[in-house]
PDB file of C-alpha atoms in Angstrom:
ATOM      1  CA  MET A   1      54.726 225.831  60.520  1.00 52.00           C
ATOM      2  CA  LYS A   2      51.151 224.503  60.470  1.00 62.00           C
ATOM      3  CA  HIS A   3      48.343 226.917  61.162  1.00 70.00           C
ATOM      4  CA  TYR A   4      45.564 225.995  63.552  1.00 74.00           C
ATOM      5  CA  GLN A   5      42.143 225.342  62.040  1.00 84.00           C
ATOM      6  CA  HIS A   6      38.913 224.928  63.937  1.00 87.00           C
ATOM      7  CA  LEU A   7      37.083 221.656  63.646  1.00 91.00           C
ATOM      8  CA  ASN A   8      34.230 221.872  61.161  1.00 91.00           C
ATOM      9  CA  LYS A   9      30.754 220.326  61.305  1.00 92.00           C
ATOM     10  CA  GLU A  10      31.737 217.244  59.367  1.00 94.00           C
ATOM     11  CA  GLU A  11      34.669 216.525  61.674  1.00 94.00           C
ATOM     12  CA  ARG A  12      32.467 216.961  64.762  1.00 93.00           C
ATOM     13  CA  PHE A  13      29.901 214.603  63.236  1.00 95.00           C
ATOM     14  CA  TYR A  14      32.620 212.048  62.520  1.00 95.00           C
ATOM     15  CA  ILE A  15      33.925 212.287  66.109  1.00 95.00           C
ATOM     16  CA  TRP A  16      30.436 211.736  67.497  1.00 94.00           C
ATOM     17  CA  ASN A  17      29.716 208.817  65.169  1.00 94.00           C
ATOM     18  CA  ALA A  18      33.089 207.151  65.742  1.00 94.00           C
ATOM     19  CA  LEU A  19      32.818 207.405  69.518  1.00 92.00           C
ATOM     20  CA  ARG A  20      29.322 205.878  69.390  1.00 92.00           C
ATOM     21  CA  THR A  21      30.659 202.901  67.458  1.00 94.00           C
ATOM     22  CA  GLY A  22      33.479 202.332  69.959  1.00 93.00           C
ATOM     23  CA  SER A  23      36.482 203.915  68.267  1.00 93.00           C
ATOM     24  CA  THR A  24      39.185 205.389  70.479  1.00 93.00           C
ATOM     25  CA  GLN A  25      40.121 209.063  70.455  1.00 93.00           C
ATOM     26  CA  LYS A  26      43.490 208.187  68.946  1.00 95.00           C
ATOM     27  CA  GLU A  27      41.858 206.295  66.055  1.00 95.00           C
ATOM     28  CA  VAL A  28      39.571 209.251  65.406  1.00 94.00           C
ATOM     29  CA  ALA A  29      42.561 211.612  65.430  1.00 94.00           C
ATOM     30  CA  VAL A  30      44.515 209.502  62.934  1.00 95.00           C
ATOM     31  CA  THR A  31      41.508 209.246  60.605  1.00 94.00           C
ATOM     32  CA  LEU A  32      40.899 213.010  60.674  1.00 94.00           C
ATOM     33  CA  GLY A  33      44.591 213.870  60.444  1.00 93.00           C
ATOM     34  CA  ARG A  34      44.478 215.760  63.739  1.00 93.00           C
ATOM     35  CA  HIS A  35      46.520 215.543  66.904  1.00 93.00           C
ATOM     36  CA  PRO A  36      44.951 213.307  69.570  1.00 93.00           C
ATOM     37  CA  SER A  37      44.922 216.198  72.044  1.00 94.00           C
ATOM     38  CA  THR A  38      42.736 218.192  69.615  1.00 93.00           C
ATOM     39  CA  ILE A  39      40.109 215.453  69.727  1.00 93.00           C
ATOM     40  CA  SER A  40      40.426 215.143  73.497  1.00 93.00           C
ATOM     41  CA  ARG A  41      39.979 218.901  74.003  1.00 93.00           C
ATOM     42  CA  GLU A  42      36.996 218.975  71.634  1.00 92.00           C
ATOM     43  CA  ILE A  43      35.264 216.213  73.573  1.00 92.00           C
ATOM     44  CA  LYS A  44      36.080 217.757  76.943  1.00 91.00           C
ATOM     45  CA  ARG A  45      35.050 221.281  75.915  1.00 90.00           C
ATOM     46  CA  ASN A  46      31.839 220.485  74.035  1.00 89.00           C
ATOM     47  CA  LYS A  47      30.234 217.512  75.722  1.00 87.00           C
ATOM     48  CA  TYR A  48      26.829 217.603  77.347  1.00 82.00           C
ATOM     49  CA  ALA A  49      27.692 218.229  80.991  1.00 78.00           C
ATOM     50  CA  ARG A  50      24.768 216.490  82.659  1.00 82.00           C
ATOM     51  CA  ALA A  51      25.013 213.286  80.648  1.00 77.00           C
ATOM     52  CA  LYS A  52      28.833 213.427  80.417  1.00 81.00           C
ATOM     53  CA  ILE A  53      28.737 212.323  76.773  1.00 86.00           C
ATOM     54  CA  TYR A  54      29.786 213.982  73.523  1.00 90.00           C
ATOM     55  CA  THR A  55      26.992 214.580  71.041  1.00 89.00           C
ATOM     56  CA  TYR A  56      27.238 216.258  67.670  1.00 90.00           C
ATOM     57  CA  HIS A  57      24.162 218.452  68.115  1.00 90.00           C
ATOM     58  CA  TRP A  58      25.158 219.651  71.570  1.00 91.00           C
ATOM     59  CA  ALA A  59      28.712 220.432  70.396  1.00 91.00           C
ATOM     60  CA  LEU A  60      27.380 222.578  67.527  1.00 92.00           C
ATOM     61  CA  GLU A  61      25.062 224.419  69.905  1.00 91.00           C
ATOM     62  CA  ILE A  62      27.900 225.177  72.331  1.00 91.00           C
ATOM     63  CA  VAL A  63      30.128 226.431  69.502  1.00 90.00           C
ATOM     64  CA  ARG A  64      27.347 228.698  68.192  1.00 90.00           C
ATOM     65  CA  TRP A  65      26.734 230.035  71.707  1.00 89.00           C
ATOM     66  CA  ARG A  66      30.438 230.881  72.153  1.00 87.00           C
ATOM     67  CA  LYS A  67      30.566 232.694  68.805  1.00 85.00           C
ATOM     68  CA  ARG A  68      27.471 234.760  69.662  1.00 84.00           C
ATOM     69  CA  ARG A  69      28.909 235.637  73.078  1.00 81.00           C
ATOM     70  CA  VAL A  70      32.184 236.833  71.546  1.00 74.00           C
ATOM     71  CA  ALA A  71      30.363 238.876  68.883  1.00 67.00           C
ATOM     72  CA  ARG A  72      28.251 240.635  71.540  1.00 65.00           C
ATOM     73  CA  THR A  73      31.226 241.653  73.668  1.00 61.00           C
ATOM     74  CA  LYS A  74      33.637 242.573  70.900  1.00 60.00           C
ATOM     75  CA  HIS A  75      33.422 246.380  71.175  1.00 58.00           C
ATOM     76  CA  ARG A  76      31.844 246.781  74.587  1.00 65.00           C
ATOM     77  CA  LYS A  77      34.628 249.042  75.869  1.00 71.00           C
ATOM     78  CA  LEU A  78      33.665 251.894  73.558  1.00 83.00           C
ATOM     79  CA  ASN A  79      30.722 254.111  74.435  1.00 86.00           C
ATOM     80  CA  GLN A  80      29.838 257.520  73.047  1.00 89.00           C
ATOM     81  CA  ALA A  81      31.700 259.485  75.739  1.00 90.00           C
ATOM     82  CA  LYS A  82      34.907 257.507  75.150  1.00 90.00           C
ATOM     83  CA  ILE A  83      34.512 257.779  71.392  1.00 91.00           C
ATOM     84  CA  ASN A  84      34.213 261.558  71.660  1.00 93.00           C
ATOM     85  CA  MET A  85      37.389 261.726  73.779  1.00 93.00           C
ATOM     86  CA  ILE A  86      39.272 259.477  71.343  1.00 92.00           C
ATOM     87  CA  GLU A  87      38.244 261.527  68.312  1.00 93.00           C
ATOM     88  CA  GLN A  88      39.097 264.806  70.060  1.00 95.00           C
ATOM     89  CA  LEU A  89      42.554 263.534  71.030  1.00 94.00           C
ATOM     90  CA  ILE A  90      43.241 262.240  67.527  1.00 93.00           C
ATOM     91  CA  ARG A  91      42.198 265.631  66.123  1.00 93.00           C
ATOM     92  CA  HIS A  92      44.933 267.074  68.372  1.00 93.00           C
ATOM     93  CA  ASN A  93      47.417 264.951  66.363  1.00 90.00           C
ATOM     94  CA  LEU A  94      47.937 262.231  68.957  1.00 93.00           C
ATOM     95  CA  SER A  95      48.559 258.714  67.698  1.00 92.00           C
ATOM     96  CA  PRO A  96      46.289 255.883  68.894  1.00 92.00           C
ATOM     97  CA  GLU A  97      49.164 254.685  71.098  1.00 93.00           C
ATOM     98  CA  GLN A  98      49.388 258.123  72.709  1.00 94.00           C
ATOM     99  CA  VAL A  99      45.606 258.334  73.058  1.00 94.00           C
ATOM    100  CA  SER A 100      45.610 254.961  74.826  1.00 93.00           C
ATOM    101  CA  GLY A 101      48.342 256.106  77.219  1.00 94.00           C
ATOM    102  CA  TYR A 102      46.699 259.485  77.851  1.00 95.00           C
ATOM    103  CA  LEU A 103      43.336 257.915  78.687  1.00 93.00           C
ATOM    104  CA  LYS A 104      45.024 255.422  81.018  1.00 93.00           C
ATOM    105  CA  ILE A 105      46.978 258.079  82.934  1.00 94.00           C
ATOM    106  CA  HIS A 106      44.498 260.973  83.050  1.00 94.00           C
ATOM    107  CA  HIS A 107      41.093 259.254  82.998  1.00 91.00           C
ATOM    108  CA  ASN A 108      41.901 255.735  84.258  1.00 90.00           C
ATOM    109  CA  ILE A 109      40.362 254.282  81.070  1.00 87.00           C
ATOM    110  CA  SER A 110      42.076 251.209  79.695  1.00 88.00           C
ATOM    111  CA  ILE A 111      41.638 250.910  75.922  1.00 89.00           C
ATOM    112  CA  SER A 112      44.283 249.344  73.720  1.00 89.00           C
ATOM    113  CA  HIS A 113      45.650 251.179  70.705  1.00 91.00           C
ATOM    114  CA  GLU A 114      44.449 248.280  68.527  1.00 89.00           C
ATOM    115  CA  THR A 115      40.860 248.907  69.653  1.00 88.00           C
ATOM    116  CA  ILE A 116      41.268 252.551  68.660  1.00 90.00           C
ATOM    117  CA  TYR A 117      42.675 251.577  65.244  1.00 89.00           C
ATOM    118  CA  ARG A 118      39.796 249.119  64.735  1.00 86.00           C
ATOM    119  CA  TYR A 119      37.310 251.851  65.595  1.00 88.00           C
ATOM    120  CA  ILE A 120      38.898 254.306  63.158  1.00 89.00           C
ATOM    121  CA  TYR A 121      39.135 251.818  60.292  1.00 87.00           C
ATOM    122  CA  SER A 122      35.684 250.271  60.850  1.00 85.00           C
ATOM    123  CA  ASP A 123      33.905 253.110  59.031  1.00 85.00           C
ATOM    124  CA  LYS A 124      35.234 254.544  55.773  1.00 87.00           C
ATOM    125  CA  ALA A 125      33.785 258.032  56.347  1.00 89.00           C
ATOM    126  CA  ARG A 126      35.243 258.154  59.859  1.00 87.00           C
ATOM    127  CA  HIS A 127      38.599 256.980  58.552  1.00 86.00           C
ATOM    128  CA  GLN A 128      38.599 259.689  55.876  1.00 88.00           C
ATOM    129  CA  SER A 129      37.697 262.414  58.378  1.00 89.00           C
ATOM    130  CA  LEU A 130      40.421 261.393  60.856  1.00 88.00           C
ATOM    131  CA  LYS A 131      43.095 260.520  58.292  1.00 86.00           C
ATOM    132  CA  PRO A 132      44.589 264.048  58.099  1.00 87.00           C
ATOM    133  CA  PHE A 133      45.217 263.937  61.856  1.00 86.00           C
ATOM    134  CA  MET A 134      46.888 260.522  61.878  1.00 84.00           C
ATOM    135  CA  ARG A 135      50.663 260.369  61.932  1.00 75.00           C
ATOM    136  CA  GLN A 136      50.865 258.176  58.853  1.00 71.00           C
ATOM    137  CA  GLY A 137      48.251 257.344  56.270  1.00 56.00           C
ATOM    138  CA  ALA A 138      48.663 253.660  57.020  1.00 55.00           C
ATOM    139  CA  LYS A 139      47.314 250.964  54.741  1.00 58.00           C
ATOM    140  CA  ARG A 140      43.995 249.483  55.695  1.00 60.00           C
ATOM    141  CA  ARG A 141      44.549 246.623  58.094  1.00 58.00           C
ATOM    142  CA  ARG A 142      43.221 243.172  57.399  1.00 63.00           C
ATOM    143  CA  LYS A 143      43.116 240.010  59.445  1.00 65.00           C
ATOM    144  CA  GLY A 144      46.105 237.781  58.657  1.00 55.00           C
TER     145      GLY A 144
END
């Protein structure tokens, strides 16, 4: 099974240049070794809306903007009050799955167990202090 890879700067530049010289989306896709729908989605998603054209510089700016937006909102669900509740519940030997369920039922707070795991593992000192209360001393998780 092939894994999805984002288009890089060079591929975006090639798309822009090829479209300016009159190449079709299918020709661009064959040259880059990508599926034609990938090229079509890239053009549709990252073109300059007012001019209705695809430009390399505008596409890079849109991609950067999306990455910054995602980075800003990544951990917005956790504030100090929620963190204190999570740590207190874990110190009472509840697993992150149980903490998530407890908060949902008793406090109407929706936080996934994965967010709780990410919070615990994000700081080594925090992980060490909460490790005795965790059900299993699980291996440190890494992105696939």
